[in-house]
Short mmCIF file of C-alpha atoms and ligand atoms in Angstrom, two decimals:
data_model
loop_
_atom_site.label_atom_id
_atom_site.label_comp_id
_atom_site.label_asym_id
_atom_site.label_seq_id
_atom_site.Cartn_x
_atom_site.Cartn_y
_atom_site.Cartn_z
CA MET A 971 -16.80 -133.31 9.99
CA PRO A 972 -13.61 -132.19 8.49
CA ALA A 973 -13.48 -132.37 4.63
CA SER A 974 -10.57 -134.81 4.55
CA GLU A 975 -12.89 -137.53 5.99
CA ASN A 976 -15.09 -137.41 2.99
CA ALA A 977 -14.38 -138.15 -0.63
CA PRO A 978 -12.41 -135.30 -2.11
CA ARG A 979 -14.75 -132.72 -3.48
CA THR A 980 -12.17 -129.98 -4.99
CA VAL A 981 -10.16 -129.80 -7.94
CA VAL A 982 -6.86 -127.81 -8.64
CA ALA A 983 -6.42 -125.97 -11.75
CA ILE A 984 -2.84 -124.86 -12.84
CA ASP A 985 -3.04 -122.09 -15.41
CA GLN A 986 0.46 -121.79 -16.78
CA GLY A 987 0.10 -118.39 -18.75
CA THR A 988 2.19 -116.13 -20.66
CA THR A 989 2.95 -113.54 -17.88
CA SER A 990 2.24 -115.75 -14.68
CA THR A 991 1.23 -118.99 -13.42
CA ARG A 992 -1.74 -119.58 -11.39
CA ALA A 993 -3.26 -122.35 -9.08
CA ILE A 994 -6.92 -122.17 -8.59
CA VAL A 995 -8.85 -124.55 -6.13
CA PHE A 996 -12.52 -125.04 -7.16
CA ASP A 997 -15.24 -126.68 -5.12
CA ASP A 998 -17.61 -129.19 -6.91
CA ARG A 999 -20.05 -126.31 -8.02
CA GLY A 1000 -17.26 -124.62 -9.94
CA ARG A 1001 -16.81 -121.95 -7.43
CA ILE A 1002 -13.34 -120.47 -6.55
CA LEU A 1003 -12.02 -121.39 -3.04
CA SER A 1004 -8.60 -119.74 -3.42
CA THR A 1005 -6.02 -118.62 -5.88
CA GLY A 1006 -2.18 -118.47 -5.93
CA GLN A 1007 -0.46 -116.46 -8.52
CA ARG A 1008 3.07 -115.73 -9.43
CA GLU A 1009 4.59 -113.78 -12.42
CA HIS A 1010 7.66 -115.07 -14.25
CA LYS A 1011 10.23 -112.79 -15.93
CA GLN A 1012 9.80 -112.09 -19.69
CA HIS A 1013 13.30 -112.29 -21.34
CA PHE A 1014 13.89 -110.34 -24.64
CA PRO A 1015 17.41 -111.22 -25.80
CA ARG A 1016 16.78 -109.40 -29.21
CA PRO A 1017 14.07 -107.50 -30.91
CA GLY A 1018 11.32 -110.01 -31.72
CA TRP A 1019 12.68 -112.64 -29.39
CA VAL A 1020 10.72 -113.56 -26.36
CA GLU A 1021 11.82 -116.34 -23.81
CA HIS A 1022 10.76 -117.74 -20.44
CA ASP A 1023 12.83 -119.83 -18.14
CA PRO A 1024 11.12 -123.03 -17.70
CA VAL A 1025 12.70 -123.73 -14.26
CA GLU A 1026 11.43 -120.56 -13.01
CA ILE A 1027 8.04 -121.47 -14.37
CA TRP A 1028 8.08 -124.74 -12.50
CA ARG A 1029 9.26 -123.33 -9.28
CA ASN A 1030 6.43 -120.85 -9.46
CA THR A 1031 3.93 -123.66 -10.26
CA ARG A 1032 5.12 -125.46 -7.06
CA HIS A 1033 4.78 -122.17 -4.97
CA VAL A 1034 1.33 -121.38 -6.27
CA ILE A 1035 0.06 -124.78 -5.74
CA GLY A 1036 1.17 -124.64 -1.98
CA GLU A 1037 -0.43 -121.12 -1.79
CA ALA A 1038 -3.75 -122.11 -3.03
CA LEU A 1039 -4.04 -125.20 -0.99
CA ALA A 1040 -3.10 -123.12 2.21
CA ASP A 1041 -5.35 -120.36 1.45
CA ALA A 1042 -8.34 -122.72 0.68
CA GLY A 1043 -7.54 -124.78 3.78
CA VAL A 1044 -7.43 -127.93 1.97
CA THR A 1045 -4.83 -130.94 1.68
CA ARG A 1046 -4.26 -133.26 -1.09
CA HIS A 1047 -6.70 -135.50 0.60
CA ASP A 1048 -9.49 -133.05 -0.39
CA VAL A 1049 -8.29 -132.81 -3.99
CA ALA A 1050 -10.02 -135.20 -6.38
CA ALA A 1051 -7.89 -134.14 -9.54
CA VAL A 1052 -5.45 -131.73 -11.04
CA GLY A 1053 -6.18 -130.08 -14.27
CA ILE A 1054 -3.65 -128.04 -16.28
CA THR A 1055 -4.24 -125.25 -18.81
CA ASN A 1056 -1.37 -123.20 -20.48
CA GLN A 1057 -0.18 -120.64 -22.91
CA ARG A 1058 -0.15 -122.42 -26.27
CA GLU A 1059 2.60 -123.06 -28.75
CA THR A 1060 5.54 -122.08 -26.50
CA ALA A 1061 8.28 -124.75 -27.07
CA ILE A 1062 10.39 -126.23 -24.34
CA VAL A 1063 13.13 -128.87 -25.11
CA TRP A 1064 14.68 -130.74 -22.06
CA ASP A 1065 16.98 -133.66 -21.27
CA ARG A 1066 15.13 -136.81 -20.19
CA ALA A 1067 17.84 -137.95 -18.03
CA THR A 1068 18.29 -134.84 -15.94
CA GLY A 1069 14.89 -133.12 -16.37
CA LYS A 1070 16.99 -129.92 -17.15
CA PRO A 1071 15.84 -127.62 -20.06
CA ILE A 1072 18.72 -127.34 -22.81
CA HIS A 1073 17.43 -123.78 -23.70
CA ASN A 1074 14.95 -121.17 -22.56
CA ALA A 1075 11.29 -121.79 -23.70
CA ILE A 1076 10.66 -119.93 -26.99
CA VAL A 1077 7.45 -118.18 -26.47
CA TRP A 1078 4.46 -117.96 -28.89
CA GLN A 1079 5.13 -114.39 -29.61
CA ASP A 1080 8.63 -114.87 -30.73
CA THR A 1081 9.44 -114.14 -34.39
CA ARG A 1082 12.92 -115.32 -34.76
CA THR A 1083 11.95 -118.15 -37.16
CA GLN A 1084 10.31 -115.84 -39.67
CA ASP A 1085 13.02 -116.72 -42.29
CA ALA A 1086 12.49 -120.28 -41.69
CA VAL A 1087 8.69 -119.82 -42.16
CA ASP A 1088 9.30 -117.79 -45.39
CA ALA A 1089 11.53 -120.62 -46.83
CA LEU A 1090 8.81 -123.10 -46.01
CA ALA A 1091 6.19 -121.01 -47.57
CA ALA A 1092 8.26 -120.26 -50.75
CA ASP A 1093 7.14 -123.76 -51.80
CA GLY A 1094 3.25 -123.97 -51.60
CA GLY A 1095 2.54 -120.65 -49.76
CA VAL A 1096 1.47 -120.19 -46.33
CA ARG A 1097 -1.48 -122.68 -46.40
CA ARG A 1098 0.91 -125.41 -47.52
CA PHE A 1099 0.01 -127.61 -44.53
CA ALA A 1100 -3.37 -126.07 -43.82
CA ALA A 1101 -5.31 -129.04 -45.08
CA LYS A 1102 -3.59 -131.36 -42.77
CA THR A 1103 -3.10 -129.17 -39.62
CA GLY A 1104 -5.75 -126.30 -39.89
CA LEU A 1105 -3.09 -123.76 -39.51
CA PRO A 1106 -1.31 -121.32 -41.78
CA LEU A 1107 2.67 -121.36 -41.80
CA ALA A 1108 3.55 -118.71 -39.11
CA THR A 1109 6.16 -118.04 -36.41
CA TYR A 1110 3.36 -118.39 -33.97
CA PHE A 1111 3.12 -122.26 -33.93
CA SER A 1112 5.71 -124.45 -32.15
CA ALA A 1113 7.57 -126.47 -35.03
CA THR A 1114 9.90 -123.87 -36.21
CA LYS A 1115 10.84 -123.04 -32.76
CA ILE A 1116 11.77 -126.53 -31.91
CA ALA A 1117 13.94 -126.87 -34.99
CA TRP A 1118 15.56 -123.58 -33.96
CA ILE A 1119 16.60 -125.06 -30.56
CA LEU A 1120 18.03 -128.07 -32.20
CA ASP A 1121 19.89 -126.11 -34.60
CA HIS A 1122 21.41 -123.76 -32.09
CA VAL A 1123 22.16 -125.91 -29.08
CA GLU A 1124 25.36 -128.06 -29.63
CA GLY A 1125 24.70 -131.62 -30.33
CA ALA A 1126 20.82 -131.24 -29.62
CA ARG A 1127 19.70 -132.61 -32.98
CA GLU A 1128 21.75 -135.89 -32.65
CA ARG A 1129 20.46 -136.10 -29.07
CA ALA A 1130 16.93 -135.66 -30.06
CA GLU A 1131 17.22 -138.20 -32.82
CA ALA A 1132 18.66 -140.64 -30.31
CA GLY A 1133 15.56 -140.04 -28.00
CA GLU A 1134 17.57 -138.34 -25.28
CA LEU A 1135 15.55 -134.93 -25.45
CA ALA A 1136 12.02 -134.22 -24.82
CA PHE A 1137 9.93 -131.48 -26.44
CA GLY A 1138 6.80 -130.10 -24.77
CA THR A 1139 4.36 -127.18 -24.65
CA PRO A 1140 4.11 -125.87 -20.97
CA ASP A 1141 1.41 -128.40 -20.20
CA SER A 1142 3.72 -131.12 -20.89
CA TRP A 1143 6.51 -129.51 -19.01
CA VAL A 1144 4.31 -129.11 -15.96
CA LEU A 1145 2.80 -132.48 -16.37
CA TRP A 1146 6.38 -134.14 -16.61
CA ASN A 1147 7.48 -132.30 -13.50
CA LEU A 1148 4.38 -132.92 -11.39
CA THR A 1149 4.60 -136.55 -11.94
CA GLY A 1150 8.47 -136.44 -11.22
CA GLY A 1151 9.43 -137.29 -14.85
CA ALA A 1152 7.14 -140.29 -15.18
CA VAL A 1153 4.92 -138.85 -17.73
CA HIS A 1154 5.67 -137.27 -21.07
CA ALA A 1155 2.29 -136.37 -22.73
CA THR A 1156 0.24 -133.71 -24.10
CA ASP A 1157 -3.48 -133.24 -24.97
CA VAL A 1158 -4.84 -132.99 -28.62
CA THR A 1159 -5.81 -129.21 -28.20
CA ASN A 1160 -1.94 -128.42 -27.55
CA ALA A 1161 -0.81 -130.89 -30.10
CA SER A 1162 -2.98 -129.23 -32.63
CA ARG A 1163 -1.18 -126.00 -32.34
CA THR A 1164 2.38 -127.26 -33.25
CA LEU A 1165 1.87 -127.65 -37.02
CA LEU A 1166 3.32 -131.37 -36.49
CA MET A 1167 -0.27 -133.08 -35.96
CA ASP A 1168 -2.71 -134.24 -38.45
CA LEU A 1169 -6.18 -133.27 -37.55
CA ALA A 1170 -7.63 -136.42 -39.29
CA THR A 1171 -5.46 -138.97 -37.23
CA LEU A 1172 -4.88 -136.92 -34.23
CA ASP A 1173 -1.28 -138.19 -34.29
CA TRP A 1174 1.97 -136.82 -35.19
CA ASP A 1175 2.58 -136.82 -38.93
CA ASP A 1176 5.81 -138.12 -40.54
CA GLU A 1177 5.62 -135.76 -43.32
CA LEU A 1178 5.20 -132.79 -41.25
CA CYS A 1179 8.04 -133.79 -38.81
CA ALA A 1180 10.36 -134.22 -41.84
CA ALA A 1181 9.37 -130.86 -43.38
CA PHE A 1182 10.06 -128.98 -40.11
CA ARG A 1183 13.10 -131.17 -39.18
CA VAL A 1184 11.62 -132.38 -35.74
CA PRO A 1185 12.45 -135.90 -34.73
CA ARG A 1186 9.56 -137.76 -33.71
CA ALA A 1187 11.46 -139.38 -30.94
CA MET A 1188 11.24 -136.23 -28.98
CA LEU A 1189 7.48 -135.66 -29.05
CA PRO A 1190 5.09 -136.29 -26.27
CA ALA A 1191 2.28 -138.81 -26.33
CA ILE A 1192 -0.96 -137.36 -27.61
CA ARG A 1193 -3.48 -138.03 -24.98
CA SER A 1194 -7.20 -136.70 -24.77
CA SER A 1195 -8.00 -133.66 -22.69
CA SER A 1196 -9.87 -135.55 -19.95
CA GLU A 1197 -8.33 -138.74 -18.66
CA VAL A 1198 -5.71 -139.69 -15.93
CA TYR A 1199 -2.39 -139.06 -17.16
CA GLY A 1200 -0.44 -140.05 -14.26
CA HIS A 1201 -0.22 -138.94 -10.57
CA ALA A 1202 1.61 -136.27 -8.74
CA ALA A 1203 5.05 -137.51 -7.36
CA LYS A 1204 5.39 -139.13 -3.94
CA ASN A 1205 7.70 -136.34 -2.72
CA SER A 1206 5.20 -133.56 -3.60
CA LEU A 1207 2.37 -131.56 -1.87
CA LEU A 1208 -0.20 -133.32 -4.07
CA ARG A 1209 1.35 -136.56 -3.90
CA GLU A 1210 -0.66 -139.26 -5.68
CA THR A 1211 -3.32 -137.08 -6.74
CA PRO A 1212 -4.46 -137.83 -10.27
CA ILE A 1213 -3.51 -135.37 -12.99
CA ALA A 1214 -6.64 -135.69 -15.24
CA GLY A 1215 -7.25 -132.82 -17.55
CA ILE A 1216 -5.28 -130.72 -20.11
CA LEU A 1217 -6.44 -127.93 -22.39
CA GLY A 1218 -4.80 -125.24 -24.22
CA ASP A 1219 -5.85 -121.77 -22.71
CA GLN A 1220 -8.45 -120.76 -25.36
CA GLN A 1221 -9.85 -124.24 -25.57
CA ALA A 1222 -10.11 -124.47 -21.89
CA ALA A 1223 -12.00 -121.09 -21.65
CA THR A 1224 -14.34 -122.44 -24.29
CA PHE A 1225 -14.92 -125.56 -21.98
CA GLY A 1226 -15.19 -123.37 -18.93
CA GLN A 1227 -17.84 -121.33 -20.78
CA ALA A 1228 -19.79 -124.66 -21.16
CA ALA A 1229 -19.80 -124.19 -25.02
CA PHE A 1230 -19.75 -128.15 -25.45
CA ASP A 1231 -21.75 -128.29 -28.56
CA ALA A 1232 -21.73 -127.41 -32.32
CA GLY A 1233 -22.54 -123.70 -32.81
CA GLU A 1234 -21.78 -122.70 -29.27
CA SER A 1235 -18.98 -120.07 -28.91
CA LYS A 1236 -17.03 -117.78 -26.57
CA ASN A 1237 -14.93 -114.66 -27.04
CA THR A 1238 -12.09 -113.82 -24.81
CA TYR A 1239 -10.77 -110.24 -24.25
CA GLY A 1240 -7.14 -110.36 -23.07
CA THR A 1241 -3.95 -108.90 -24.35
CA GLY A 1242 -5.41 -110.13 -27.74
CA GLY A 1243 -8.84 -111.29 -28.63
CA PHE A 1244 -9.76 -115.07 -29.18
CA LEU A 1245 -13.14 -116.15 -30.68
CA ILE A 1246 -13.60 -119.81 -30.85
CA VAL A 1247 -16.74 -121.49 -32.34
CA ASN A 1248 -17.27 -125.16 -31.66
CA THR A 1249 -17.91 -127.03 -34.73
CA GLY A 1250 -18.78 -130.20 -33.19
CA THR A 1251 -17.41 -133.42 -34.75
CA GLU A 1252 -17.08 -131.70 -37.99
CA LEU A 1253 -13.80 -130.42 -39.36
CA VAL A 1254 -14.40 -127.27 -40.92
CA HIS A 1255 -11.68 -125.77 -43.02
CA SER A 1256 -11.97 -121.90 -43.16
CA GLY A 1257 -11.93 -119.98 -46.32
CA SER A 1258 -12.19 -116.74 -44.54
CA GLY A 1259 -8.96 -116.53 -42.42
CA LEU A 1260 -10.08 -118.59 -39.23
CA ILE A 1261 -7.88 -121.46 -37.81
CA THR A 1262 -9.17 -124.94 -37.53
CA THR A 1263 -8.37 -126.37 -34.24
CA VAL A 1264 -9.32 -129.17 -31.79
CA ALA A 1265 -11.87 -127.86 -29.16
CA TYR A 1266 -11.50 -130.92 -26.73
CA ARG A 1267 -11.65 -134.66 -26.59
CA LEU A 1268 -12.95 -136.48 -23.68
CA GLY A 1269 -11.34 -139.86 -23.18
CA ASP A 1270 -12.22 -142.04 -26.02
CA ASP A 1271 -15.11 -139.91 -27.29
CA ALA A 1272 -14.91 -138.53 -30.77
CA PRO A 1273 -13.07 -135.15 -30.76
CA ARG A 1274 -14.57 -131.90 -30.95
CA PHE A 1275 -13.31 -129.39 -33.46
CA ALA A 1276 -13.46 -125.54 -33.45
CA LEU A 1277 -12.91 -122.52 -35.72
CA GLU A 1278 -10.65 -119.82 -34.05
CA GLY A 1279 -10.47 -116.14 -34.95
CA SER A 1280 -7.26 -114.83 -33.41
CA VAL A 1281 -7.22 -110.92 -33.10
CA ALA A 1282 -3.61 -109.71 -32.21
CA VAL A 1283 -4.44 -106.32 -30.28
CA ALA A 1284 -7.38 -106.02 -27.91
CA GLY A 1285 -6.30 -105.24 -24.23
CA SER A 1286 -2.84 -104.15 -25.30
CA LEU A 1287 -4.49 -101.22 -27.12
CA VAL A 1288 -5.79 -99.95 -23.74
CA GLN A 1289 -2.15 -100.53 -22.54
CA TRP A 1290 -0.91 -98.40 -25.29
CA LEU A 1291 -3.34 -95.59 -24.36
CA ARG A 1292 -1.94 -95.92 -21.00
CA ASP A 1293 1.82 -96.48 -21.52
CA ASN A 1294 2.54 -94.72 -24.76
CA LEU A 1295 0.02 -91.85 -24.88
CA GLY A 1296 -0.59 -91.31 -21.08
CA ILE A 1297 -4.07 -90.39 -21.41
CA ILE A 1298 -5.07 -92.81 -18.65
CA ARG A 1299 -3.26 -94.04 -15.67
CA THR A 1300 -4.88 -97.45 -15.27
CA ALA A 1301 -6.63 -99.76 -17.79
CA PRO A 1302 -9.92 -99.50 -16.03
CA GLU A 1303 -9.91 -95.75 -16.33
CA VAL A 1304 -10.56 -96.01 -20.14
CA GLU A 1305 -14.06 -96.55 -19.39
CA ALA A 1306 -14.67 -93.34 -17.61
CA LEU A 1307 -12.72 -91.28 -20.23
CA ALA A 1308 -14.70 -92.98 -23.02
CA LYS A 1309 -17.91 -91.92 -21.22
CA THR A 1310 -16.99 -88.29 -21.10
CA VAL A 1311 -18.30 -88.12 -24.72
CA ASP A 1312 -21.58 -89.22 -26.38
CA ASP A 1313 -20.10 -90.97 -29.32
CA ASN A 1314 -16.79 -91.52 -31.06
CA GLY A 1315 -17.03 -88.09 -32.91
CA ASP A 1316 -16.45 -90.03 -36.10
CA VAL A 1317 -12.90 -91.07 -34.92
CA TYR A 1318 -11.82 -94.57 -35.53
CA VAL A 1319 -8.53 -96.30 -34.28
CA VAL A 1320 -7.33 -99.33 -36.15
CA PRO A 1321 -4.56 -100.92 -33.89
CA ALA A 1322 -2.72 -102.70 -36.63
CA PHE A 1323 0.42 -102.48 -34.65
CA SER A 1324 2.20 -105.51 -36.08
CA GLY A 1325 -0.28 -105.85 -39.03
CA LEU A 1326 -3.76 -107.35 -38.90
CA PHE A 1327 -4.57 -110.94 -37.75
CA ALA A 1328 -7.88 -112.76 -38.45
CA PRO A 1329 -9.78 -112.39 -40.72
CA TYR A 1330 -7.56 -110.02 -42.57
CA TRP A 1331 -4.29 -111.49 -42.24
CA ARG A 1332 -2.40 -108.53 -43.53
CA PRO A 1333 1.17 -108.18 -42.23
CA ASP A 1334 1.64 -105.05 -44.34
CA ALA A 1335 -0.88 -103.06 -42.41
CA ARG A 1336 0.07 -100.64 -39.60
CA GLY A 1337 -2.11 -98.74 -37.11
CA ALA A 1338 -4.10 -95.66 -38.01
CA ILE A 1339 -6.36 -92.95 -36.22
CA VAL A 1340 -8.52 -91.80 -38.63
CA GLY A 1341 -11.39 -89.04 -38.93
CA LEU A 1342 -9.53 -86.46 -36.70
CA THR A 1343 -11.05 -82.96 -36.81
CA ARG A 1344 -10.29 -80.02 -34.42
CA PHE A 1345 -13.33 -81.26 -32.52
CA ALA A 1346 -11.75 -84.49 -31.56
CA ASN A 1347 -10.49 -85.07 -27.90
CA LYS A 1348 -9.05 -87.90 -25.76
CA GLY A 1349 -12.41 -88.90 -24.85
CA HIS A 1350 -13.31 -89.67 -28.46
CA LEU A 1351 -9.92 -91.47 -28.84
CA ALA A 1352 -10.70 -93.74 -25.72
CA ARG A 1353 -14.12 -94.48 -27.10
CA ALA A 1354 -12.70 -95.40 -30.54
CA ALA A 1355 -10.32 -97.82 -28.77
CA LEU A 1356 -13.10 -99.58 -27.11
CA GLU A 1357 -15.05 -99.70 -30.40
CA ALA A 1358 -11.97 -100.95 -32.17
CA VAL A 1359 -12.00 -103.97 -29.94
CA ALA A 1360 -15.68 -104.43 -30.51
CA TYR A 1361 -15.44 -104.11 -34.28
CA GLN A 1362 -12.53 -106.49 -34.58
CA THR A 1363 -14.66 -109.06 -32.59
CA LEU A 1364 -17.51 -108.43 -35.14
CA ASP A 1365 -15.03 -109.19 -37.93
CA VAL A 1366 -14.16 -112.38 -36.69
CA VAL A 1367 -17.77 -113.17 -35.70
CA GLU A 1368 -18.94 -112.45 -39.25
CA ALA A 1369 -16.09 -114.48 -40.69
CA ALA A 1370 -17.18 -117.46 -38.55
CA ASN A 1371 -20.82 -116.87 -39.55
CA SER A 1372 -19.92 -117.29 -43.19
CA GLU A 1373 -18.47 -120.75 -42.41
CA LEU A 1374 -21.37 -121.96 -40.14
CA ASP A 1375 -24.78 -123.43 -41.14
CA VAL A 1376 -26.32 -121.65 -37.95
CA PRO A 1377 -24.98 -118.37 -37.29
CA ILE A 1378 -24.02 -117.21 -33.73
CA THR A 1379 -26.86 -115.92 -31.87
CA GLU A 1380 -25.25 -114.45 -28.67
CA LEU A 1381 -21.70 -114.07 -27.61
CA ARG A 1382 -20.50 -115.37 -24.38
CA VAL A 1383 -17.54 -113.33 -23.02
CA ASP A 1384 -14.49 -113.50 -20.78
CA GLY A 1385 -11.10 -112.19 -20.04
CA GLY A 1386 -9.54 -109.02 -18.42
CA MET A 1387 -11.52 -106.60 -20.51
CA VAL A 1388 -15.10 -107.79 -19.74
CA ALA A 1389 -14.96 -105.67 -16.56
CA ASN A 1390 -15.44 -102.88 -18.95
CA GLU A 1391 -19.27 -102.49 -19.18
CA LEU A 1392 -19.23 -99.82 -21.82
CA LEU A 1393 -17.21 -102.13 -24.07
CA MET A 1394 -19.79 -104.84 -23.26
CA GLN A 1395 -22.51 -102.50 -24.44
CA LEU A 1396 -20.49 -101.29 -27.42
CA GLN A 1397 -19.92 -105.08 -28.40
CA ALA A 1398 -23.72 -105.80 -28.27
CA ASP A 1399 -24.28 -102.66 -30.42
CA ALA A 1400 -21.77 -103.62 -33.05
CA LEU A 1401 -22.78 -107.09 -33.24
CA GLY A 1402 -26.55 -106.47 -32.98
CA LEU A 1403 -26.59 -109.40 -30.64
CA PRO A 1404 -26.66 -110.06 -26.97
CA VAL A 1405 -23.50 -110.33 -25.08
CA VAL A 1406 -23.43 -112.52 -22.07
CA ARG A 1407 -20.97 -112.49 -19.18
CA PRO A 1408 -20.76 -115.63 -16.76
CA ALA A 1409 -20.71 -115.53 -13.11
CA VAL A 1410 -17.31 -117.23 -13.06
CA ALA A 1411 -15.15 -115.03 -15.14
CA GLU A 1412 -12.09 -117.38 -14.66
CA THR A 1413 -13.21 -119.62 -17.48
CA THR A 1414 -9.67 -120.79 -18.47
CA ALA A 1415 -9.00 -122.37 -15.08
CA LEU A 1416 -12.52 -123.57 -14.67
CA GLY A 1417 -12.30 -125.39 -18.04
CA ALA A 1418 -9.07 -127.28 -16.88
CA ALA A 1419 -10.82 -128.10 -13.62
CA TYR A 1420 -13.85 -129.32 -15.37
CA ALA A 1421 -11.89 -131.66 -17.72
CA ALA A 1422 -9.99 -133.13 -14.78
CA GLY A 1423 -13.12 -133.50 -12.47
CA LEU A 1424 -14.98 -135.20 -15.36
CA ALA A 1425 -12.14 -137.82 -15.78
CA VAL A 1426 -12.24 -138.88 -12.07
CA GLY A 1427 -16.14 -138.89 -11.77
CA LEU A 1428 -16.44 -135.73 -9.76
CA TRP A 1429 -18.95 -134.64 -12.32
CA LYS A 1430 -20.88 -137.14 -14.53
CA ASP A 1431 -21.04 -135.51 -17.85
CA VAL A 1432 -20.94 -132.30 -19.67
CA ASP A 1433 -24.70 -131.79 -19.00
CA GLU A 1434 -23.96 -131.51 -15.34
CA LEU A 1435 -21.28 -128.87 -16.15
CA ARG A 1436 -23.64 -127.00 -18.33
CA ALA A 1437 -26.11 -126.78 -15.37
CA LEU A 1438 -23.42 -125.08 -13.26
CA TRP A 1439 -22.89 -122.21 -15.83
CA ALA A 1440 -24.41 -119.15 -14.55
CA GLU A 1441 -25.13 -115.88 -16.15
CA ASP A 1442 -23.89 -112.72 -14.43
CA ARG A 1443 -24.98 -110.14 -16.77
CA ARG A 1444 -26.41 -109.63 -20.23
CA TRP A 1445 -26.18 -106.65 -22.52
CA GLU A 1446 -28.87 -106.16 -25.45
CA PRO A 1447 -28.01 -104.22 -28.58
CA ALA A 1448 -29.37 -100.77 -28.03
CA VAL A 1449 -28.60 -99.05 -31.31
CA GLU A 1450 -30.64 -98.69 -34.47
CA GLU A 1451 -29.76 -100.78 -37.43
CA THR A 1452 -29.11 -97.92 -39.64
CA ALA A 1453 -26.61 -96.43 -37.14
CA ARG A 1454 -25.06 -99.76 -36.66
CA ARG A 1455 -24.70 -100.36 -40.53
CA ARG A 1456 -23.05 -96.87 -40.80
CA GLY A 1457 -20.41 -97.50 -37.97
CA ILE A 1458 -19.40 -100.88 -39.52
CA ALA A 1459 -19.07 -99.30 -42.82
CA ARG A 1460 -16.86 -96.39 -41.34
CA TRP A 1461 -14.82 -99.01 -39.54
CA ARG A 1462 -14.28 -101.03 -42.79
CA LYS A 1463 -13.05 -97.92 -44.53
CA ALA A 1464 -10.73 -97.14 -41.68
CA VAL A 1465 -9.29 -100.75 -41.89
CA GLU A 1466 -8.77 -100.08 -45.70
CA ARG A 1467 -6.72 -96.98 -44.85
CA THR A 1468 -4.12 -99.06 -42.87
CA LEU A 1469 -3.50 -101.87 -45.56
CA ASP A 1470 -0.37 -101.72 -47.81
CA TRP A 1471 1.49 -99.30 -45.44
CA VAL A 1472 4.66 -101.37 -44.91
CA GLU A 1473 6.77 -101.41 -48.14
CA SER A 1474 9.11 -104.22 -48.51
CA ASP A 1475 12.22 -102.05 -47.95
CA THR A 1476 10.49 -100.80 -44.65
CA PRO A 1477 12.07 -102.40 -41.79
P1 ADP B 556 -4.00 -111.87 -20.55
O1 ADP B 556 -4.71 -113.25 -20.04
O2 ADP B 556 -3.78 -111.86 -22.11
O3 ADP B 556 -2.77 -111.52 -19.63
P2 ADP B 556 -6.39 -110.50 -19.14
O4 ADP B 556 -7.45 -111.47 -19.39
O5 ADP B 556 -5.68 -110.49 -17.76
O6 ADP B 556 -5.07 -110.79 -20.26
O7 ADP B 556 -6.54 -109.12 -19.43
C1 ADP B 556 -5.87 -107.90 -19.46
C2 ADP B 556 -5.98 -107.01 -20.38
O8 ADP B 556 -7.21 -106.49 -20.25
C3 ADP B 556 -4.93 -105.86 -20.46
O9 ADP B 556 -4.38 -105.74 -21.71
C4 ADP B 556 -5.64 -104.68 -19.89
O10 ADP B 556 -5.19 -103.41 -20.56
C5 ADP B 556 -6.97 -105.07 -20.21
N1 ADP B 556 -8.05 -104.43 -19.25
C6 ADP B 556 -8.10 -104.89 -17.83
N2 ADP B 556 -9.03 -104.20 -17.40
C7 ADP B 556 -9.80 -103.38 -18.28
C8 ADP B 556 -10.86 -102.47 -18.27
N3 ADP B 556 -11.55 -102.27 -17.28
N4 ADP B 556 -11.10 -101.87 -19.44
C9 ADP B 556 -10.35 -102.07 -20.50
N5 ADP B 556 -9.28 -102.88 -20.66
C10 ADP B 556 -9.08 -103.41 -19.45
#
């Protein structure tokens, strides 16, 4: 019997990422049936500026949905729901009447608003709004990006105040377009990255909107991460299919890893590294350099919170070895090169290319390679680079442990770098804990699919999802404690060598 004669048993997840947009069709066991993917152009109009064209992103989204449905051989009748996950913080402003963006998207990596951030921090420091938002003041988050657009597009501020313009992170933009302009909403996890939401009320906050000069009239409705927001437009491939899950990418990966309960965590190794620890219904404010954020909220249930440790450079260090040093031709080659040596030869790489993020938060740091002797070779460098990724993760895990009643006992991992088995072993060794890789490595898209499927009853509850999580491989620590301690001490000493490098008159 063709699938279309049964109740729909698949979910489409749209992953609107920084470099590409993907659509993945999952079956009701959380297995991947097909994937469509398309990259979009990165615009760098000036140093430090990063933009995307929202119209291109929407065009790509439609394209990859078509591709994924065709590849899986399914139609909208087989799709129970659509979930969305996305690059977080990126700001898009569009005209409600025409649906056209008034400016390119300003991407999370964009630092053009540093002056605005410094001006706000001059009064109260970077933690000025941390109690309310969980976030330090930084160009990373959406608020100053929105204000920049309103200040630089003629007439935009007045039109925003009059309610004619809409703001959204990429989830909102995709949702608006999928529903043919019928729904302007976001979920709590995305809203928690704007600097405009109060974590206690889960609503936009007038004091924050005033401080950042963002009119409330342009903000989307804040909804849960799992509920029916609306239905795909009548003239679309997925017409009338419920859109029922939204989670920011790191929160989606946490959900896809089935880290639903307090104390459960995951670490993602992509361009950067992101540790998320679920703190349950408790809002934990970090004294050790971690961000407080919303993990997820299912319908009307109590929200679940998380601590997040963001590491700026992980996979991009491997890209640097490839593109800037040319000692490898492809990223995976770093593993073979690192295996040409037995150990790091006492060489340490600290990739503080643009300062250090969590838990150090030192914008004055710059990268260093220390411990070089005449003996050191490119194999040692490759190994030290992988160890740097492992040690940075150790640093955020230790920061998280200092905030938690029960420390992390094993690390669930995902992201592009987990294909590197030597890195996985080095990570287990650095932590002195098991490292566990799941069978479905596409945890980000899977998390969005889970949130959507839950809302429409394809899955009953999170316990059912937990049962779907399966281990692919596990790495146990294989290093003696004294050697482990020594390596960590050497790493920390290397980190110290990078601090206080940028002087105020250094560009
Ligand atoms: P993102 O989602 O941030 O684009 P991905 O999760 O796709 O990142 O991971 C890509 C990153 O992982 C790149 O920076 C790449 O250099 C790195 N990478 C990919 N494969 C390997 C590997 N086998 N060993 C080490 N690094 C790798």
